[in-house]
Amino acid sequence: MPALSSSLARQTFITASRRIAHQPHIHPHAFTFTTNRRAFTMSNSDNKESITSWADKSGSFKRQVSSFRDAIEPNGKFAPEKGRYHLYVSLACPWAHRALIVRQLKGLEEYLDVSTVHPHMLEGGWHFVSPENASAKPAPVSEHSNDTFPAATADKLFGVSHIRELYFKAQPDYNARFTVPIIWDTKHNTIVNNESSEIIRFLNTAFNELLPAGEKKDLDLYPEELRKEIDELNEWVYNDINNGVYKSGFATTQEAYEAAVKPLAKALDKVEERLSDGREFLVGGKLTEADVRLYTTIVRYDPVYYVHFKCNFGLIRHDYPNLHKWLQRLYWNNPAFKDTTDFAHIKEHYFYSHKHINPNRIVPYGPNVDIEPLKSS
């Protein structure tokens, strides 16, 4: 489909931003430390309402509001340019995974380089593979060698050891969690955006004028005629599934857990029913951002969320045949999904990093097959 005009693209982004303002999609993978430059652990005397508090007084998981909300757009402050922007991700993180998928779907590999953190996130937050890691203080790094996870990289722009340093470069008084994904602008030396739902929205069109003619340029993951349906689907999928697994896993009371896991079960049933007509994609008979946003949760469900987040009322591969088929098609038929899915990073991050859930940091041996082969009809 033809690229959106600059004004239309801008209006689309603004409208989308307003719609999602009440439901930030940043993951909670930074709950063990404060953002003060001088200290990265909390004492018992610290304010209970600190930014490190990931559950409220009822024991329910709280999600942070994203801080950087600009967009790459033609004729704007952050105009599309080849090589100007850099994407920071974790291969374990479902929110960052969204950005990697869209980057590959749109053919932006030559326009947007990537730095990938090590999957183990400890007291200092996300860290890179670099010589400095061996002596990084006060944040210890993984006991495993860097070679254990070859997909992890150094910070390709500055050579910093931790994601937190990028936040302080962009905003010296930054006082929130250090999350990924991040889009960094090398011209203004700042973070453009750290909200995954907005990043995938503007990556869908921002570079179209620079892309060569072809399928990837024409791909529109948010077509105008399907936007209402996509928005409606995104809302409940985010609340009850994308965020629902976290609300279940990070709950600290039985009541909070049940208040999260029951809507999650109903939402998965709802998706299963939606796919019961044999459709290949969630909306409109074509690949859209709705598929991208759901995929990054579902592909982690059986290997991690079923056990680690206590979402054990059903396995995708055994109890949701339609959803399982949808997952298999995306993974096996589209390289943008398979190439960006790293089960080693995924499993190691959750089971090793969430010590409050898994104190001994034992990483389960299974499943024997991370995602089952797609059988011919």
CSV table of C-alpha atoms in Angstrom, one decimal:
chain,number,residue,atom,x,y,z
A,1,MET,CA,0.0,0.0,0.0
A,2,PRO,CA,1.2,3.6,-0.6
A,3,ALA,CA,3.0,5.4,2.2
A,4,LEU,CA,1.1,7.8,4.4
A,5,SER,CA,1.7,11.5,3.8
A,6,SER,CA,3.7,13.3,6.5
A,7,SER,CA,0.7,15.0,7.9
A,8,LEU,CA,-1.4,11.9,7.9
A,9,ALA,CA,1.4,9.9,9.4
A,10,ARG,CA,1.8,12.5,12.2
A,11,GLN,CA,-2.0,12.5,12.9
A,12,THR,CA,-2.1,8.7,13.0
A,13,PHE,CA,0.8,8.7,15.5
A,14,ILE,CA,-0.7,11.4,17.7
A,15,THR,CA,-4.1,9.6,17.7
A,16,ALA,CA,-2.5,6.3,18.6
A,17,SER,CA,-0.4,7.9,21.3
A,18,ARG,CA,-3.5,9.3,23.0
A,19,ARG,CA,-5.3,6.0,22.8
A,20,ILE,CA,-2.5,4.1,24.5
A,21,ALA,CA,-1.5,6.8,27.0
A,22,HIS,CA,-3.5,5.0,29.7
A,23,GLN,CA,-1.8,1.7,29.1
A,24,PRO,CA,2.0,2.0,28.8
A,25,HIS,CA,3.5,-1.1,27.3
A,26,ILE,CA,6.9,-1.0,29.1
A,27,HIS,CA,7.9,-4.3,30.8
A,28,PRO,CA,8.9,-4.5,34.5
A,29,HIS,CA,12.4,-5.9,34.1
A,30,ALA,CA,14.0,-3.3,36.3
A,31,PHE,CA,12.5,-3.8,39.7
A,32,THR,CA,15.6,-4.4,41.8
A,33,PHE,CA,17.3,-1.1,41.8
A,34,THR,CA,16.9,2.7,42.1
A,35,THR,CA,17.9,5.1,39.4
A,36,ASN,CA,20.1,7.3,41.6
A,37,ARG,CA,23.6,7.4,40.2
A,38,ARG,CA,25.1,6.6,43.6
A,39,ALA,CA,23.0,3.6,44.6
A,40,PHE,CA,21.4,0.7,42.8
A,41,THR,CA,19.9,-1.3,45.6
A,42,MET,CA,17.1,-0.5,48.1
A,43,SER,CA,17.3,-0.7,51.8
A,44,ASN,CA,14.3,-1.5,54.1
A,45,SER,CA,14.1,2.1,55.0
A,46,ASP,CA,13.6,3.3,51.4
A,47,ASN,CA,10.2,4.8,50.5
A,48,LYS,CA,7.8,2.0,49.8
A,49,GLU,CA,6.3,4.1,47.0
A,50,SER,CA,9.7,4.2,45.2
A,51,ILE,CA,10.0,3.7,41.5
A,52,THR,CA,11.3,0.2,42.2
A,53,SER,CA,8.0,-0.9,43.6
A,54,TRP,CA,6.4,-3.2,41.0
A,55,ALA,CA,3.4,-4.2,43.1
A,56,ASP,CA,1.0,-2.0,44.9
A,57,LYS,CA,-0.4,-2.4,48.4
A,58,SER,CA,-2.9,-5.0,47.2
A,59,GLY,CA,-0.1,-7.1,45.7
A,60,SER,CA,-1.1,-6.2,42.1
A,61,PHE,CA,1.6,-5.6,39.5
A,62,LYS,CA,2.0,-2.0,38.4
A,63,ARG,CA,3.4,-1.0,35.0
A,64,GLN,CA,5.5,2.2,34.5
A,65,VAL,CA,4.6,5.0,32.1
A,66,SER,CA,7.1,5.5,29.3
A,67,SER,CA,9.1,8.7,29.5
A,68,PHE,CA,10.3,9.3,25.9
A,69,ARG,CA,7.4,9.7,23.4
A,70,ASP,CA,8.8,11.3,20.2
A,71,ALA,CA,8.5,9.7,16.8
A,72,ILE,CA,10.7,9.4,13.7
A,73,GLU,CA,8.7,11.2,11.0
A,74,PRO,CA,9.4,13.1,7.7
A,75,ASN,CA,9.9,16.8,8.2
A,76,GLY,CA,10.0,16.5,12.0
A,77,LYS,CA,12.8,16.9,14.5
A,78,PHE,CA,13.6,13.2,14.2
A,79,ALA,CA,13.5,12.8,10.4
A,80,PRO,CA,14.1,9.4,8.8
A,81,GLU,CA,17.8,9.0,7.8
A,82,LYS,CA,19.8,5.9,7.0
A,83,GLY,CA,22.2,5.1,9.9
A,84,ARG,CA,21.0,8.0,12.1
A,85,TYR,CA,19.1,5.9,14.6
A,86,HIS,CA,20.0,2.9,16.8
A,87,LEU,CA,17.8,0.3,18.4
A,88,TYR,CA,18.6,-1.1,21.8
A,89,VAL,CA,16.9,-4.4,22.7
A,90,SER,CA,16.8,-7.5,24.8
A,91,LEU,CA,16.1,-10.7,22.9
A,92,ALA,CA,14.3,-11.9,26.0
A,93,CYS,CA,11.9,-9.0,26.3
A,94,PRO,CA,8.6,-9.3,24.5
A,95,TRP,CA,8.2,-5.6,24.2
A,96,ALA,CA,11.6,-5.2,22.5
A,97,HIS,CA,10.9,-8.2,20.4
A,98,ARG,CA,8.0,-6.3,18.8
A,99,ALA,CA,10.5,-3.7,17.5
A,100,LEU,CA,12.9,-6.3,16.1
A,101,ILE,CA,10.1,-8.1,14.2
A,102,VAL,CA,8.8,-4.9,12.6
A,103,ARG,CA,12.3,-3.8,11.8
A,104,GLN,CA,12.8,-7.0,9.8
A,105,LEU,CA,9.3,-7.0,8.3
A,106,LYS,CA,9.9,-3.5,6.9
A,107,GLY,CA,13.4,-4.2,5.7
A,108,LEU,CA,15.1,-1.7,7.9
A,109,GLU,CA,18.2,-3.7,8.8
A,110,GLU,CA,20.4,-1.3,6.8
A,111,TYR,CA,18.7,1.8,8.2
A,112,LEU,CA,18.5,0.9,11.9
A,113,ASP,CA,21.4,-1.0,13.6
A,114,VAL,CA,20.9,-2.9,16.8
A,115,SER,CA,22.7,-3.4,20.1
A,116,THR,CA,21.5,-6.4,22.2
A,117,VAL,CA,21.9,-6.8,26.0
A,118,HIS,CA,22.9,-9.9,27.9
A,119,PRO,CA,19.8,-11.8,29.0
A,120,HIS,CA,20.7,-11.8,32.7
A,121,MET,CA,19.4,-8.7,34.3
A,122,LEU,CA,20.7,-8.2,37.8
A,123,GLU,CA,21.1,-5.3,40.3
A,124,GLY,CA,22.4,-2.8,37.7
A,125,GLY,CA,19.8,-3.6,35.1
A,126,TRP,CA,20.4,-4.6,31.6
A,127,HIS,CA,24.1,-4.9,30.7
A,128,PHE,CA,26.0,-5.3,27.5
A,129,VAL,CA,28.8,-7.7,26.6
A,130,SER,CA,32.0,-5.8,27.0
A,131,PRO,CA,35.3,-5.9,28.8
A,132,GLU,CA,34.1,-3.5,31.4
A,133,ASN,CA,31.4,-6.0,32.6
A,134,ALA,CA,34.0,-8.0,34.4
A,135,SER,CA,34.6,-5.2,36.9
A,136,ALA,CA,31.3,-3.4,36.8
A,137,LYS,CA,30.3,-2.1,40.2
A,138,PRO,CA,28.1,-2.0,42.1
A,139,ALA,CA,26.1,-4.0,39.6
A,140,PRO,CA,27.3,-7.6,39.3
A,141,VAL,CA,27.1,-9.3,36.0
A,142,SER,CA,26.2,-12.9,35.1
A,143,GLU,CA,28.5,-15.6,36.3
A,144,HIS,CA,28.3,-17.1,32.8
A,145,SER,CA,30.9,-16.1,30.2
A,146,ASN,CA,29.9,-13.7,27.4
A,147,ASP,CA,30.3,-16.6,25.0
A,148,THR,CA,27.3,-18.4,26.5
A,149,PHE,CA,25.0,-16.0,24.6
A,150,PRO,CA,26.6,-15.1,21.3
A,151,ALA,CA,23.6,-13.0,20.2
A,152,ALA,CA,24.4,-10.5,23.0
A,153,THR,CA,26.6,-7.6,21.9
A,154,ALA,CA,28.5,-4.6,23.2
A,155,ASP,CA,27.0,-1.2,23.0
A,156,LYS,CA,27.9,-0.3,19.4
A,157,LEU,CA,27.5,3.5,19.9
A,158,PHE,CA,29.2,4.4,23.1
A,159,GLY,CA,30.7,1.2,24.6
A,160,VAL,CA,28.8,1.7,27.9
A,161,SER,CA,28.3,-1.2,30.2
A,162,HIS,CA,24.6,-0.8,31.1
A,163,ILE,CA,21.4,0.5,29.6
A,164,ARG,CA,21.0,2.9,32.5
A,165,GLU,CA,24.0,5.0,31.2
A,166,LEU,CA,22.0,5.7,28.0
A,167,TYR,CA,19.1,7.1,30.0
A,168,PHE,CA,21.4,9.4,31.9
A,169,LYS,CA,23.1,10.5,28.7
A,170,ALA,CA,19.6,11.5,27.4
A,171,GLN,CA,18.3,12.9,30.7
A,172,PRO,CA,20.8,13.4,33.6
A,173,ASP,CA,18.0,13.6,36.2
A,174,TYR,CA,16.1,10.6,34.8
A,175,ASN,CA,14.3,8.9,37.7
A,176,ALA,CA,12.4,5.9,36.4
A,177,ARG,CA,13.2,2.3,35.3
A,178,PHE,CA,15.7,1.6,32.6
A,179,THR,CA,13.8,-0.3,30.0
A,180,VAL,CA,14.1,-1.6,26.4
A,181,PRO,CA,13.4,-1.1,23.5
A,182,ILE,CA,15.0,2.2,23.0
A,183,ILE,CA,15.4,4.2,19.8
A,184,TRP,CA,18.4,6.4,20.0
A,185,ASP,CA,19.1,9.4,17.8
A,186,THR,CA,22.8,10.0,17.1
A,187,LYS,CA,22.2,13.5,15.8
A,188,HIS,CA,20.6,14.9,18.9
A,189,ASN,CA,22.3,12.3,21.1
A,190,THR,CA,19.1,11.4,22.9
A,191,ILE,CA,16.4,8.8,23.2
A,192,VAL,CA,13.6,9.3,20.7
A,193,ASN,CA,11.2,6.8,22.2
A,194,ASN,CA,11.1,3.9,24.7
A,195,GLU,CA,7.5,2.8,24.2
A,196,SER,CA,7.2,-0.3,22.1
A,197,SER,CA,3.7,0.2,20.8
A,198,GLU,CA,4.6,3.6,19.5
A,199,ILE,CA,8.0,2.4,18.1
A,200,ILE,CA,6.4,-0.3,16.0
A,201,ARG,CA,3.7,2.1,14.9
A,202,PHE,CA,6.1,4.7,13.5
A,203,LEU,CA,8.6,2.2,12.1
A,204,ASN,CA,5.7,0.9,10.0
A,205,THR,CA,5.8,4.1,7.8
A,206,ALA,CA,8.6,6.4,8.9
A,207,PHE,CA,11.2,5.1,6.4
A,208,ASN,CA,8.9,4.3,3.5
A,209,GLU,CA,10.3,7.3,1.5
A,210,LEU,CA,13.8,5.8,1.7
A,211,LEU,CA,13.0,2.2,1.0
A,212,PRO,CA,13.3,0.7,-2.4
A,213,ALA,CA,10.0,-0.3,-4.2
A,214,GLY,CA,8.8,-3.7,-3.2
A,215,GLU,CA,6.9,-5.8,-0.8
A,216,LYS,CA,8.5,-4.5,2.4
A,217,LYS,CA,7.9,-0.9,1.5
A,218,ASP,CA,4.3,-1.6,0.6
A,219,LEU,CA,3.7,-3.6,3.8
A,220,ASP,CA,1.3,-1.7,6.1
A,221,LEU,CA,0.8,-3.2,9.5
A,222,TYR,CA,-1.8,-0.6,10.4
A,223,PRO,CA,-4.0,-0.2,7.3
A,224,GLU,CA,-6.5,2.6,7.6
A,225,GLU,CA,-9.5,0.4,6.9
A,226,LEU,CA,-8.6,-2.0,9.8
A,227,ARG,CA,-7.5,0.5,12.4
A,228,LYS,CA,-10.6,0.5,14.5
A,229,GLU,CA,-10.7,-3.3,14.7
A,230,ILE,CA,-6.9,-3.5,15.4
A,231,ASP,CA,-7.2,-0.9,18.2
A,232,GLU,CA,-10.1,-2.7,19.8
A,233,LEU,CA,-8.2,-6.0,19.7
A,234,ASN,CA,-5.0,-4.5,20.9
A,235,GLU,CA,-6.7,-3.0,24.0
A,236,TRP,CA,-8.0,-6.2,25.5
A,237,VAL,CA,-5.0,-8.3,24.3
A,238,TYR,CA,-2.7,-5.9,26.0
A,239,ASN,CA,-4.6,-5.7,29.2
A,240,ASP,CA,-5.4,-9.3,29.7
A,241,ILE,CA,-2.7,-11.2,27.8
A,242,ASN,CA,0.5,-9.1,27.1
A,243,ASN,CA,0.3,-7.5,30.5
A,244,GLY,CA,-1.9,-10.3,32.0
A,245,VAL,CA,1.0,-12.8,32.2
A,246,TYR,CA,3.0,-10.2,34.1
A,247,LYS,CA,0.2,-9.3,36.4
A,248,SER,CA,-0.2,-13.0,37.2
A,249,GLY,CA,3.5,-13.7,37.6
A,250,PHE,CA,4.4,-10.6,39.7
A,251,ALA,CA,1.3,-10.8,42.0
A,252,THR,CA,2.2,-11.0,45.6
A,253,THR,CA,-1.1,-12.0,47.0
A,254,GLN,CA,-3.5,-14.8,46.1
A,255,GLU,CA,-6.3,-12.2,45.4
A,256,ALA,CA,-4.1,-10.2,43.0
A,257,TYR,CA,-3.0,-13.4,41.2
A,258,GLU,CA,-6.5,-14.6,40.7
A,259,ALA,CA,-7.7,-11.2,39.6
A,260,ALA,CA,-5.1,-11.4,36.8
A,261,VAL,CA,-4.9,-15.1,35.8
A,262,LYS,CA,-8.7,-15.6,35.4
A,263,PRO,CA,-9.1,-12.7,32.8
A,264,LEU,CA,-5.9,-14.1,31.1
A,265,ALA,CA,-7.6,-17.5,30.7
A,266,LYS,CA,-10.7,-16.0,29.3
A,267,ALA,CA,-8.8,-13.8,26.9
A,268,LEU,CA,-6.9,-16.8,25.5
A,269,ASP,CA,-10.2,-18.6,25.1
A,270,LYS,CA,-11.4,-15.5,23.2
A,271,VAL,CA,-8.4,-15.6,20.8
A,272,GLU,CA,-8.9,-19.3,20.3
A,273,GLU,CA,-12.5,-18.7,19.3
A,274,ARG,CA,-11.5,-15.9,17.0
A,275,LEU,CA,-9.2,-18.2,15.2
A,276,SER,CA,-11.6,-21.1,15.0
A,277,ASP,CA,-12.7,-20.1,11.5
A,278,GLY,CA,-9.3,-21.1,10.2
A,279,ARG,CA,-8.1,-17.5,9.6
A,280,GLU,CA,-4.3,-17.2,9.3
A,281,PHE,CA,-4.1,-13.7,10.8
A,282,LEU,CA,-6.0,-11.9,13.6
A,283,VAL,CA,-7.5,-9.1,11.6
A,284,GLY,CA,-8.5,-8.5,8.0
A,285,GLY,CA,-7.0,-11.6,6.4
A,286,LYS,CA,-3.5,-10.0,6.4
A,287,LEU,CA,-0.5,-9.6,8.7
A,288,THR,CA,-1.0,-6.6,11.0
A,289,GLU,CA,0.6,-5.2,14.2
A,290,ALA,CA,-2.1,-7.1,16.1
A,291,ASP,CA,-0.3,-10.3,15.1
A,292,VAL,CA,3.1,-8.9,16.1
A,293,ARG,CA,1.9,-7.7,19.5
A,294,LEU,CA,0.3,-11.0,20.4
A,295,TYR,CA,3.0,-13.2,19.0
A,296,THR,CA,5.7,-12.0,21.4
A,297,THR,CA,3.7,-13.1,24.4
A,298,ILE,CA,2.4,-16.4,23.0
A,299,VAL,CA,5.8,-17.6,21.8
A,300,ARG,CA,7.1,-17.2,25.4
A,301,TYR,CA,4.0,-18.8,26.9
A,302,ASP,CA,4.8,-22.5,27.0
A,303,PRO,CA,8.6,-22.2,27.7
A,304,VAL,CA,8.3,-19.6,30.4
A,305,TYR,CA,4.9,-18.1,31.5
A,306,TYR,CA,3.2,-21.4,32.0
A,307,VAL,CA,5.6,-22.3,34.8
A,308,HIS,CA,7.4,-19.1,35.8
A,309,PHE,CA,4.3,-16.9,36.0
A,310,LYS,CA,2.0,-19.6,37.2
A,311,CYS,CA,-0.2,-19.4,34.1
A,312,ASN,CA,-0.6,-23.2,34.2
A,313,PHE,CA,-4.3,-23.6,33.2
A,314,GLY,CA,-3.3,-24.7,29.7
A,315,LEU,CA,-0.5,-25.1,27.3
A,316,ILE,CA,-0.7,-23.4,23.9
A,317,ARG,CA,0.5,-26.5,22.1
A,318,HIS,CA,-2.0,-28.8,23.8
A,319,ASP,CA,-5.0,-26.8,24.9
A,320,TYR,CA,-5.4,-24.1,22.2
A,321,PRO,CA,-5.1,-25.8,18.8
A,322,ASN,CA,-6.2,-22.7,16.8
A,323,LEU,CA,-3.9,-20.4,18.6
A,324,HIS,CA,-1.1,-22.9,18.3
A,325,LYS,CA,-1.6,-23.2,14.6
A,326,TRP,CA,-1.5,-19.4,14.3
A,327,LEU,CA,1.8,-19.3,16.3
A,328,GLN,CA,3.4,-22.0,14.2
A,329,ARG,CA,2.5,-20.3,10.9
A,330,LEU,CA,4.1,-17.0,12.0
A,331,TYR,CA,7.2,-18.7,13.3
A,332,TRP,CA,7.9,-21.2,10.5
A,333,ASN,CA,6.5,-19.2,7.5
A,334,ASN,CA,7.9,-15.7,8.2
A,335,PRO,CA,11.6,-15.2,8.9
A,336,ALA,CA,11.0,-11.9,10.7
A,337,PHE,CA,9.3,-13.9,13.5
A,338,LYS,CA,11.7,-16.9,13.6
A,339,ASP,CA,14.9,-15.0,13.2
A,340,THR,CA,14.2,-12.7,16.1
A,341,THR,CA,13.1,-15.4,18.5
A,342,ASP,CA,15.9,-16.6,20.8
A,343,PHE,CA,14.7,-19.2,23.2
A,344,ALA,CA,18.1,-19.3,25.1
A,345,HIS,CA,17.8,-15.6,25.9
A,346,ILE,CA,14.2,-15.9,26.7
A,347,LYS,CA,14.4,-18.8,29.2
A,348,GLU,CA,17.7,-17.6,30.8
A,349,HIS,CA,16.4,-14.1,31.4
A,350,TYR,CA,13.2,-14.9,33.2
A,351,PHE,CA,14.3,-17.9,35.3
A,352,TYR,CA,17.7,-16.4,36.2
A,353,SER,CA,16.9,-12.7,36.6
A,354,HIS,CA,13.6,-12.9,38.6
A,355,LYS,CA,15.2,-14.1,41.8
A,356,HIS,CA,12.2,-13.1,43.9
A,357,ILE,CA,10.2,-15.6,41.9
A,358,ASN,CA,12.9,-18.2,41.4
A,359,PRO,CA,15.4,-17.8,44.3
A,360,ASN,CA,17.7,-20.6,43.3
A,361,ARG,CA,17.8,-19.4,39.6
A,362,ILE,CA,17.3,-22.9,38.3
A,363,VAL,CA,16.5,-22.8,34.6
A,364,PRO,CA,14.2,-25.6,33.6
A,365,TYR,CA,15.5,-28.2,31.1
A,366,GLY,CA,12.4,-28.3,28.9
A,367,PRO,CA,10.3,-28.1,26.9
A,368,ASN,CA,12.0,-30.6,24.6
A,369,VAL,CA,10.8,-28.6,21.6
A,370,ASP,CA,10.5,-24.8,22.1
A,371,ILE,CA,8.0,-24.6,19.2
A,372,GLU,CA,6.6,-27.6,17.4
A,373,PRO,CA,7.2,-28.1,13.6
A,374,LEU,CA,4.4,-26.9,11.4
A,375,LYS,CA,2.7,-30.0,9.9
A,376,SER,CA,1.4,-29.8,6.3
A,377,SER,CA,-2.4,-29.8,6.1
